[in-house]
mmCIF file of C-alpha atoms in Angstrom:
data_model
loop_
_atom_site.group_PDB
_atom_site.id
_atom_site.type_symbol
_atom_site.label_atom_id
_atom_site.label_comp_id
_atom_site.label_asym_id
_atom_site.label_seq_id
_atom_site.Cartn_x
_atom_site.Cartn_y
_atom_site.Cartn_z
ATOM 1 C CA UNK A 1 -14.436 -19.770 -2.597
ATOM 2 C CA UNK A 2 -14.878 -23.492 -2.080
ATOM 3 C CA UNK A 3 -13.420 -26.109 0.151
ATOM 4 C CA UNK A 4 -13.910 -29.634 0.550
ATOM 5 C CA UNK A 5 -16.195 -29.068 3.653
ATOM 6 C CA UNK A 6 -17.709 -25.412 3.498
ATOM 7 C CA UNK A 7 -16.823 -22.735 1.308
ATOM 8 C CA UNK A 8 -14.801 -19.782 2.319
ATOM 9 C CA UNK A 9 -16.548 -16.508 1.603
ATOM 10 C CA UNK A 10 -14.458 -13.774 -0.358
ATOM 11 C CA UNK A 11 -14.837 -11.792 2.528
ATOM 12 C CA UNK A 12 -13.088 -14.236 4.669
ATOM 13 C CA UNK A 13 -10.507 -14.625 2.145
ATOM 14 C CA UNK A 14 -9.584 -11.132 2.450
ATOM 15 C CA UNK A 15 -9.653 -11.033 6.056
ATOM 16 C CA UNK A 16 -7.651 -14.493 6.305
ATOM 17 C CA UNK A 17 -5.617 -12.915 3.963
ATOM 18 C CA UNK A 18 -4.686 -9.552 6.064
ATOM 19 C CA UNK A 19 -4.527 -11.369 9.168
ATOM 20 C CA UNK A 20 -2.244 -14.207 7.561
ATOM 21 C CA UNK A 21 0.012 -11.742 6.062
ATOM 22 C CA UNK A 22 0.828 -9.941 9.499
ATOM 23 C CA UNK A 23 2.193 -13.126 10.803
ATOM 24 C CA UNK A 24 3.929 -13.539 7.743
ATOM 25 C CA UNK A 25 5.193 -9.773 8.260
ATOM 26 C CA UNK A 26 6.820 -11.019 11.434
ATOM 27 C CA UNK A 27 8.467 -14.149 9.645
ATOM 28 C CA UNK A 28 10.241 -12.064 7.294
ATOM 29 C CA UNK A 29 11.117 -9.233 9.761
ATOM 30 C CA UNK A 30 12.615 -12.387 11.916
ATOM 31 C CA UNK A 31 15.226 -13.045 8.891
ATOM 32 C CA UNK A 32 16.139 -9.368 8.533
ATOM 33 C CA UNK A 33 16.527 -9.318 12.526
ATOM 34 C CA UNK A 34 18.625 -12.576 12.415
ATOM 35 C CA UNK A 35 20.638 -10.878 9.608
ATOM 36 C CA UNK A 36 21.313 -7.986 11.377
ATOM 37 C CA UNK A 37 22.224 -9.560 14.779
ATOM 38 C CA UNK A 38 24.805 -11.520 12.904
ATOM 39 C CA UNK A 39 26.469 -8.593 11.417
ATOM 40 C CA UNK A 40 26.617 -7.419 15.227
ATOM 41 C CA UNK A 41 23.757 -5.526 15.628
ATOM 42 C CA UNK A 42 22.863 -5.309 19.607
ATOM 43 C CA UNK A 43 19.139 -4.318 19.551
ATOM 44 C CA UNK A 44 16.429 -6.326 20.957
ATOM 45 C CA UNK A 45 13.912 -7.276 18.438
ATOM 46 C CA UNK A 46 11.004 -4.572 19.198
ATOM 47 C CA UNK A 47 14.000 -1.834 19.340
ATOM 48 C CA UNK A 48 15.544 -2.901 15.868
ATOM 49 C CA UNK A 49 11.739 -2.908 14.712
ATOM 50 C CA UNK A 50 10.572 0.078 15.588
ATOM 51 C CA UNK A 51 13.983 1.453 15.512
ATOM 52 C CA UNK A 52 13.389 5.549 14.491
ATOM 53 C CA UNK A 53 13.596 6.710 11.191
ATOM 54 C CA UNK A 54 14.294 10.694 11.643
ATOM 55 C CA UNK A 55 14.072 11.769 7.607
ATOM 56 C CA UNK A 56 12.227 10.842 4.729
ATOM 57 C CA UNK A 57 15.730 10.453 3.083
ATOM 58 C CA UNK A 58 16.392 7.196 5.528
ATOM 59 C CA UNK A 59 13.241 5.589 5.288
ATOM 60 C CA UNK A 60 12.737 2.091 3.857
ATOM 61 C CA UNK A 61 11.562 1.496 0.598
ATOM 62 C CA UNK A 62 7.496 0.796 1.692
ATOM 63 C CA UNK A 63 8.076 4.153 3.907
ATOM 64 C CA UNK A 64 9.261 5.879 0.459
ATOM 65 C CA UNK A 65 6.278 4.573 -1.810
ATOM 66 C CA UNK A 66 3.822 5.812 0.999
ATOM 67 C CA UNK A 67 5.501 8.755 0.794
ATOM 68 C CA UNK A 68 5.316 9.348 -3.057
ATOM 69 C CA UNK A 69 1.627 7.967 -2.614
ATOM 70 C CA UNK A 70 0.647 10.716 0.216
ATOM 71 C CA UNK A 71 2.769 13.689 -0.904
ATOM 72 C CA UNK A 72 0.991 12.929 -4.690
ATOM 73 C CA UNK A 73 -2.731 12.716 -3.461
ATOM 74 C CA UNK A 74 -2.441 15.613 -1.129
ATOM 75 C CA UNK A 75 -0.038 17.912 -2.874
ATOM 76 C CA UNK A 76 2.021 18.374 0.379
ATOM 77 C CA UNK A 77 5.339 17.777 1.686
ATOM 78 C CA UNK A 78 5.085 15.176 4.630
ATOM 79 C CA UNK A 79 7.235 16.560 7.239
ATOM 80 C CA UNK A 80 10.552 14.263 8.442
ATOM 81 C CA UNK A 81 8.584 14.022 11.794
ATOM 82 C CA UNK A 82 5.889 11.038 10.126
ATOM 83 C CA UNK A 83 9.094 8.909 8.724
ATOM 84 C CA UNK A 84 8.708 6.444 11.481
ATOM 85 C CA UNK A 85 4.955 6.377 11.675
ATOM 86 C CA UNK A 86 4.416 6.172 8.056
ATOM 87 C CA UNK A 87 7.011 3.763 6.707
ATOM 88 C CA UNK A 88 6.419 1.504 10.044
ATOM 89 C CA UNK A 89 2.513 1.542 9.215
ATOM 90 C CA UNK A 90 3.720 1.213 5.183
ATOM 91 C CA UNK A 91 5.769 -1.744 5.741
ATOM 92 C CA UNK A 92 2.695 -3.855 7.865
ATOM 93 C CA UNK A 93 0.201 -2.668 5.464
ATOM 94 C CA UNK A 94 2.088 -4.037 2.571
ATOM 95 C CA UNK A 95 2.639 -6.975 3.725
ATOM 96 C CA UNK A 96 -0.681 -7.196 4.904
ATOM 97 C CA UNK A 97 -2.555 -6.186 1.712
ATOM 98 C CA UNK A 98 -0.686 -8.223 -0.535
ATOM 99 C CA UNK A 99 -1.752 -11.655 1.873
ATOM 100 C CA UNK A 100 -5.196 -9.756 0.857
ATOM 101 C CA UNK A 101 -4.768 -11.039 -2.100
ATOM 102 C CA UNK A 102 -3.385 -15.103 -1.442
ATOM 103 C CA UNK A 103 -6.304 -15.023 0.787
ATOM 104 C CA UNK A 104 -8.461 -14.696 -2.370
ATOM 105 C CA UNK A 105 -6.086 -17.010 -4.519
ATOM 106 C CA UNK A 106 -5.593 -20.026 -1.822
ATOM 107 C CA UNK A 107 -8.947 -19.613 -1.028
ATOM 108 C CA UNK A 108 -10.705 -20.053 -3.808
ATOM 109 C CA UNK A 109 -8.739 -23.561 -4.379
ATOM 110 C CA UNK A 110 -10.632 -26.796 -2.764
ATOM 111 C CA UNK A 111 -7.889 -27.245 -0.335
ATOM 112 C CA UNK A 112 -5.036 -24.223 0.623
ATOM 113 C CA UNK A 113 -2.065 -25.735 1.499
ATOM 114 C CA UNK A 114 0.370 -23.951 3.865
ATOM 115 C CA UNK A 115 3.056 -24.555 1.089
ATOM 116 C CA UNK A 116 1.080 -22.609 -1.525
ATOM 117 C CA UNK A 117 3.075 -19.929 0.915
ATOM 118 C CA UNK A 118 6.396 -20.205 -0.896
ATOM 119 C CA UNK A 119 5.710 -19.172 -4.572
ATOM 120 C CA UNK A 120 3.396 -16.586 -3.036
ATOM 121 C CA UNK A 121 6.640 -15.107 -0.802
ATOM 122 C CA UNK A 122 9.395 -15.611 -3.834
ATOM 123 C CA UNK A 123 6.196 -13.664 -6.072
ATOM 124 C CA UNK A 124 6.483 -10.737 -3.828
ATOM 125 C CA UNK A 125 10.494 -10.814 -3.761
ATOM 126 C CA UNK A 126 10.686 -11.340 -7.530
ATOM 127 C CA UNK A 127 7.720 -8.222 -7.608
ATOM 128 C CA UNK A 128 9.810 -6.033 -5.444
ATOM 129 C CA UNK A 129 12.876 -6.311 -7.826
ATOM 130 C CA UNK A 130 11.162 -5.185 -10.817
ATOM 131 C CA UNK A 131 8.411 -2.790 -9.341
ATOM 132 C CA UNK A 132 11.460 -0.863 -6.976
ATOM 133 C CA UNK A 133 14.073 -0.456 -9.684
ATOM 134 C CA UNK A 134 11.519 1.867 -11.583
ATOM 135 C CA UNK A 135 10.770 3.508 -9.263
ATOM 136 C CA UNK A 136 14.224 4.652 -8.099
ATOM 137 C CA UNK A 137 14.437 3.153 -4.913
ATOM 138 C CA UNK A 138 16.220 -0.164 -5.310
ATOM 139 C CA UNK A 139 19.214 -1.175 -8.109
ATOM 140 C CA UNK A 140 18.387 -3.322 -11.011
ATOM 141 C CA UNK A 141 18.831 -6.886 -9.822
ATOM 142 C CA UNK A 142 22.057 -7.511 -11.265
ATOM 143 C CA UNK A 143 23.784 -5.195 -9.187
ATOM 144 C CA UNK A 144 23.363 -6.930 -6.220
ATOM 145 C CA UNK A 145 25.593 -9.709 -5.328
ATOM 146 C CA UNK A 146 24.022 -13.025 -4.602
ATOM 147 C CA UNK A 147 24.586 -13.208 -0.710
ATOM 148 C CA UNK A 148 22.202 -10.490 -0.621
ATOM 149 C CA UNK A 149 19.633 -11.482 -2.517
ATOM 150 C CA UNK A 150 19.808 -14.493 -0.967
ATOM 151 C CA UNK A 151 19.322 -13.357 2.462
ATOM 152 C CA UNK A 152 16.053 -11.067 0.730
ATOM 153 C CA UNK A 153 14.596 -14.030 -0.735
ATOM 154 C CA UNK A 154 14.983 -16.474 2.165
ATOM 155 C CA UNK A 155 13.241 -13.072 4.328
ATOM 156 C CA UNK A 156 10.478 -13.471 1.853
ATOM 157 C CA UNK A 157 10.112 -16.978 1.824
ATOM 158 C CA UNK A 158 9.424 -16.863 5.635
ATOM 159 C CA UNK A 159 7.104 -14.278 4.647
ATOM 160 C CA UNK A 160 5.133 -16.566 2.506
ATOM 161 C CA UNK A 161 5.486 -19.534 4.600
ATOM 162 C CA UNK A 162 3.948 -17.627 7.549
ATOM 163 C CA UNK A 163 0.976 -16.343 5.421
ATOM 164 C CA UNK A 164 0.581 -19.668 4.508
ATOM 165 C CA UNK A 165 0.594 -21.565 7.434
ATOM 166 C CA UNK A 166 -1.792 -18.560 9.280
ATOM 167 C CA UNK A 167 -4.205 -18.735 6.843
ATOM 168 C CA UNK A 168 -4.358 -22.574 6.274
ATOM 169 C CA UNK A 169 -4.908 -22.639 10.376
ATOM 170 C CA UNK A 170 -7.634 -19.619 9.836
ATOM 171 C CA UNK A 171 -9.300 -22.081 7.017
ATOM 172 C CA UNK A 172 -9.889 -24.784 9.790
ATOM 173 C CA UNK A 173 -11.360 -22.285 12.340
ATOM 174 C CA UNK A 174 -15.079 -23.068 12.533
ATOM 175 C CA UNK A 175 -15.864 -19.631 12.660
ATOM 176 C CA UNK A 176 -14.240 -18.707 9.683
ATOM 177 C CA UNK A 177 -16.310 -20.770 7.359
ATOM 178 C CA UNK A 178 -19.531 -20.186 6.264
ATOM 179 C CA UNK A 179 -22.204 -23.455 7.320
ATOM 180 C CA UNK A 180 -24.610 -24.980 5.263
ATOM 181 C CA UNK A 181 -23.091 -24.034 1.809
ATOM 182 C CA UNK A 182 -21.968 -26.543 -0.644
#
């Protein structure tokens, strides 16, 4: 992983990466929030995010693949009771793991730019619409009208433009680059 001054390790990608993509967690969960306060939604913002899922049947669509994932690995049926805790902790991971990987793709480029954020956030929108459908838990594209995809899309731009940012601010920590390598 290079830069100008010092290179990045690929550890420090990753890590830049996770890290990045938690603030970019918040940017997008700061669309949905606006979203739903407009539609006259009353919740504070902590409340509507950690608002409680009580079945596996009303969980979100990261709290559903987690579900599919755990149930498959351990041959069990994951009681209603973990529908909060897992699709909260499947929703941050995601969004978290996949900054895993722009950490390792903006920094292994001479410079990361905080735009470099944007196709990275409409990647993971566009992934969500093809990966989801076949899965069963979203509609094809098509069937959704544009106002809501719009609204999806703009949530994951400020995803990517808050991974971006993060990490281009992590790349000019000190501390996160590794000295005397050119």
């Amino acid at each position: 992983m290079r830069n100008s001054t010092y290179p990045i390790t690929p550890l420090a990608a990753v890590a830049g990466g996770l890290l990045a993509g938690a603030v970019g967690t918040v940017g997008l969960d700061a669309v949905h929030y606006l979203k739903h306060r407009r539609a006259g939604g009353t919740e504070g913002p902590l409340a509507w995010e950690f608002a409680p899922v009580k079945a596996w049947d009303e969980a979100p669509a990261p709290g559903q693949v987690a579900r599919r994932v755990i149930e498959g690995f351990t041959q069990r049926e994951l009681p209603d009771r973990s529908a909060w805790v897992g699709s909260t902790i499947a929703h941050w991971a995601y969004g978290s793991m996949a900054a895993g990987l722009y950490g390792v793709l903006a920094g292994s480029l001479r410079r990361p730019r905080v735009l470099y954020g944007l196709p990275f956030g409409a990647a993971v929108w566009a992934t969500g619409y093809v990966v989801l459908p076949q899965a069963g838990l979203y509609e094809q594209i098509w069937k959704y009208d544009a106002r809501t995809l719009a609204w999806d899309l703009g949530a994951h731009l400020a995803y990517g433009a808050g991974t971006g940012t993060a990490f281009f601010l992590l790349t000019k920590l000190p501390s996160f680059r590794r000295r005397g390598c050119t």
